[in-house]
GROMACS .gro file of C-alpha atoms in nm:
model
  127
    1UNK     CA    1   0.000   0.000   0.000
    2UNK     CA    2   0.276   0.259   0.047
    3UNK     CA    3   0.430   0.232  -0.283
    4UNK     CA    4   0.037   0.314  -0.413
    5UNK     CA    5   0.049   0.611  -0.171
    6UNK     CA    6   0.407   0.767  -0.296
    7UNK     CA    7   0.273   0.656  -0.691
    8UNK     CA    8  -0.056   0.880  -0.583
    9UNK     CA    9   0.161   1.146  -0.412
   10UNK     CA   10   0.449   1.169  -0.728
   11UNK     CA   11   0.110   1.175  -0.993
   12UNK     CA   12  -0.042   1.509  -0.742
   13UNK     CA   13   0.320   1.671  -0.777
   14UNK     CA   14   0.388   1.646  -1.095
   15UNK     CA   15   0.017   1.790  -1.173
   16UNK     CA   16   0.074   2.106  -0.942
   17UNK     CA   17   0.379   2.151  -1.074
   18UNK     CA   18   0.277   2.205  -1.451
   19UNK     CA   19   0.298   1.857  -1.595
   20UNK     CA   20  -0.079   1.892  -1.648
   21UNK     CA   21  -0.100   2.216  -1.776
   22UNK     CA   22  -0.256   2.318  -2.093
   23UNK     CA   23   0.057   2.359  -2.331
   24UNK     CA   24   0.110   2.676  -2.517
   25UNK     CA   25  -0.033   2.690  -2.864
   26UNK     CA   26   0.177   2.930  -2.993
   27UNK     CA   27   0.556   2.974  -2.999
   28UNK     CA   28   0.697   3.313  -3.043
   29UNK     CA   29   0.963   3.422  -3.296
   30UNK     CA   30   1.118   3.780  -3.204
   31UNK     CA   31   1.173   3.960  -3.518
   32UNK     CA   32   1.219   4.280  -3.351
   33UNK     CA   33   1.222   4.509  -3.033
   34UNK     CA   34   0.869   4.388  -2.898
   35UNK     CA   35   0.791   4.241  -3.205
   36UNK     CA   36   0.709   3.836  -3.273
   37UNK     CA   37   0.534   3.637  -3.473
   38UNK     CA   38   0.328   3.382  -3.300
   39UNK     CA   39   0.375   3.081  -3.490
   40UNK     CA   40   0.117   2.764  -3.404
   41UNK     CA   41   0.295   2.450  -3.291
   42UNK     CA   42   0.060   2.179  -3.392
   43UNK     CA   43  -0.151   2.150  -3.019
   44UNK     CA   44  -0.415   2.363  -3.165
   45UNK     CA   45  -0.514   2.482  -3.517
   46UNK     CA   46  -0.391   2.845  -3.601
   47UNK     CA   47  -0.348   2.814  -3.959
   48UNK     CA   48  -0.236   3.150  -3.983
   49UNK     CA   49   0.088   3.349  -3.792
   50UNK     CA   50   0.006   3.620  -3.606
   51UNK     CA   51   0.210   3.942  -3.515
   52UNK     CA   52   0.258   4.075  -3.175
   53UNK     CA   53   0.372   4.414  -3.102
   54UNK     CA   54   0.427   4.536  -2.778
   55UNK     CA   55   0.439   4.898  -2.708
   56UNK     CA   56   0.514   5.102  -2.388
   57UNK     CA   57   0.177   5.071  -2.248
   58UNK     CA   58  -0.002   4.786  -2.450
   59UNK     CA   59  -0.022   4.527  -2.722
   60UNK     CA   60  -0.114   4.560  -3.068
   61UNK     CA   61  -0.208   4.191  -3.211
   62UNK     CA   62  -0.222   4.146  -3.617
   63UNK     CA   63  -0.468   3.912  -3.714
   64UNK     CA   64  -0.667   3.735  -3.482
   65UNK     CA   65  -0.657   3.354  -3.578
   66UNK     CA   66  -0.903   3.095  -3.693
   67UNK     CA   67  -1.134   3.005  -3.424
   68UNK     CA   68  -1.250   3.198  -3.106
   69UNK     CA   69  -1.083   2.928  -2.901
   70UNK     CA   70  -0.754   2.944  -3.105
   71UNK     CA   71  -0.696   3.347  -3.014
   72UNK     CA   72  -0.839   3.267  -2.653
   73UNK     CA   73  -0.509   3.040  -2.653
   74UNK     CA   74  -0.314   3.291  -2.839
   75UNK     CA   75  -0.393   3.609  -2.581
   76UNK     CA   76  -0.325   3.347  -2.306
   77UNK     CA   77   0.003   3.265  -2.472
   78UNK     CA   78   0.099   3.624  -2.487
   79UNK     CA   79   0.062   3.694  -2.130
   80UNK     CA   80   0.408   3.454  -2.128
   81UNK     CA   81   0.529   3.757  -2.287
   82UNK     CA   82   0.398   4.012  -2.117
   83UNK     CA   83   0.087   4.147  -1.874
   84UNK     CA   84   0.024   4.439  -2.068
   85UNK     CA   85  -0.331   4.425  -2.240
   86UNK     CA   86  -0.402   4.419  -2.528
   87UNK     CA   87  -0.591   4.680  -2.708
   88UNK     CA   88  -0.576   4.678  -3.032
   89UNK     CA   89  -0.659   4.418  -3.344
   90UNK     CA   90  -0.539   4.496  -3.643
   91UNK     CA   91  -0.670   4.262  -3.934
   92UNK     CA   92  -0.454   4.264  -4.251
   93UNK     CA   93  -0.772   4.097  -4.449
   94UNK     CA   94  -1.098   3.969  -4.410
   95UNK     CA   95  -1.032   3.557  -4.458
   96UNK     CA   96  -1.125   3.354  -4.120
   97UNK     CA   97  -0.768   3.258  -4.037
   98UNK     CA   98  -0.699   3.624  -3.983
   99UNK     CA   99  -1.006   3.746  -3.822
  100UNK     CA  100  -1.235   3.503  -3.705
  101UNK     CA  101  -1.099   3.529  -3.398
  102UNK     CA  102  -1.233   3.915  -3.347
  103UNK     CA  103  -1.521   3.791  -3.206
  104UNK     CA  104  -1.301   3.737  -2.829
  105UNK     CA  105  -1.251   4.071  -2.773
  106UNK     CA  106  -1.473   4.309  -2.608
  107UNK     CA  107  -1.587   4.689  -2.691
  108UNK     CA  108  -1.229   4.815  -2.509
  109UNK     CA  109  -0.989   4.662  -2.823
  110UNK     CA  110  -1.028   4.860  -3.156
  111UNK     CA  111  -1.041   4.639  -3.378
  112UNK     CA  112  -0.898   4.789  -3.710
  113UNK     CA  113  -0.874   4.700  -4.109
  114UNK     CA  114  -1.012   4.854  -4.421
  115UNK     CA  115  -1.361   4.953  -4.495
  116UNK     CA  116  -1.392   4.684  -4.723
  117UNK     CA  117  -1.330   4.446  -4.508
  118UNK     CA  118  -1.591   4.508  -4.220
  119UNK     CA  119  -1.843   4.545  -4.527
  120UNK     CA  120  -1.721   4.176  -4.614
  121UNK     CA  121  -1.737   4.078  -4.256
  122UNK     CA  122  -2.103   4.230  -4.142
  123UNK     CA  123  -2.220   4.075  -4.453
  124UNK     CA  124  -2.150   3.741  -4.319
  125UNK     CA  125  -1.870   3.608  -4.515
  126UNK     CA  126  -1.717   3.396  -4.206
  127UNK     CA  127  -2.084   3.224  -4.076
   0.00000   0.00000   0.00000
């Protein structure tokens, strides 16, 4: 029964100390001062890289990824970076691996791209 108990005790140990954490999603590539690109690594599907920028007093994130739950891993990833929020979304197009993701972030991040593109986007191009 005690080598049970110290099995059971090593398995609760290992848990708390990460083993069983959630893995990032994304790895980061510094291409710059506060720049990266946040490259998927195959736990979740990304399809796309994103850019990170991180300025004096917040993050601006380029393109936001294919699925809500992929940039919900992506923001979380970035806080391995840094704790500064982010506020801003730029989208370089309208296609779903670059901006499905918009859909995670609140009224407080500005969400910017051209005016085509939110005409292609309200008109329901990514349901």
């Amino acid at each position: 029964m005690t080598r049970l108990t110290a099995t059971v005790a090593l398995v609760l140990v290992a848990a708390s100390a990460g083993w069983a954490q959630t893995p990032s999603a994304h790895r980061f590539i510094q291409v710059a001062d506060g720049v990266y690109a946040a490259v998927g690594n195959g736990t979740i599907e990304t399809r796309a890289t994103a850019g990170v920028i991180i300025t004096a007093s917040d993050v601006v994130l380029v393109d936001t990824n294919i699925t809500p739950e992929a940039t919900r891993r992506l923001v979380a990833d970035i806080k391995t970076l840094t704790d500064k929020p982010i506020r801003t979304v730029v989208n370089t197009h309208w296609h779903y691996d670059h901006a499905d993701g918009n859909q995670v972030f609140g009224p407080d991040v500005a969400i910017i791209g051209h005016v085509n593109e939110r005409t292609t986007i309200l008109g329901g191009v990514l349901k």
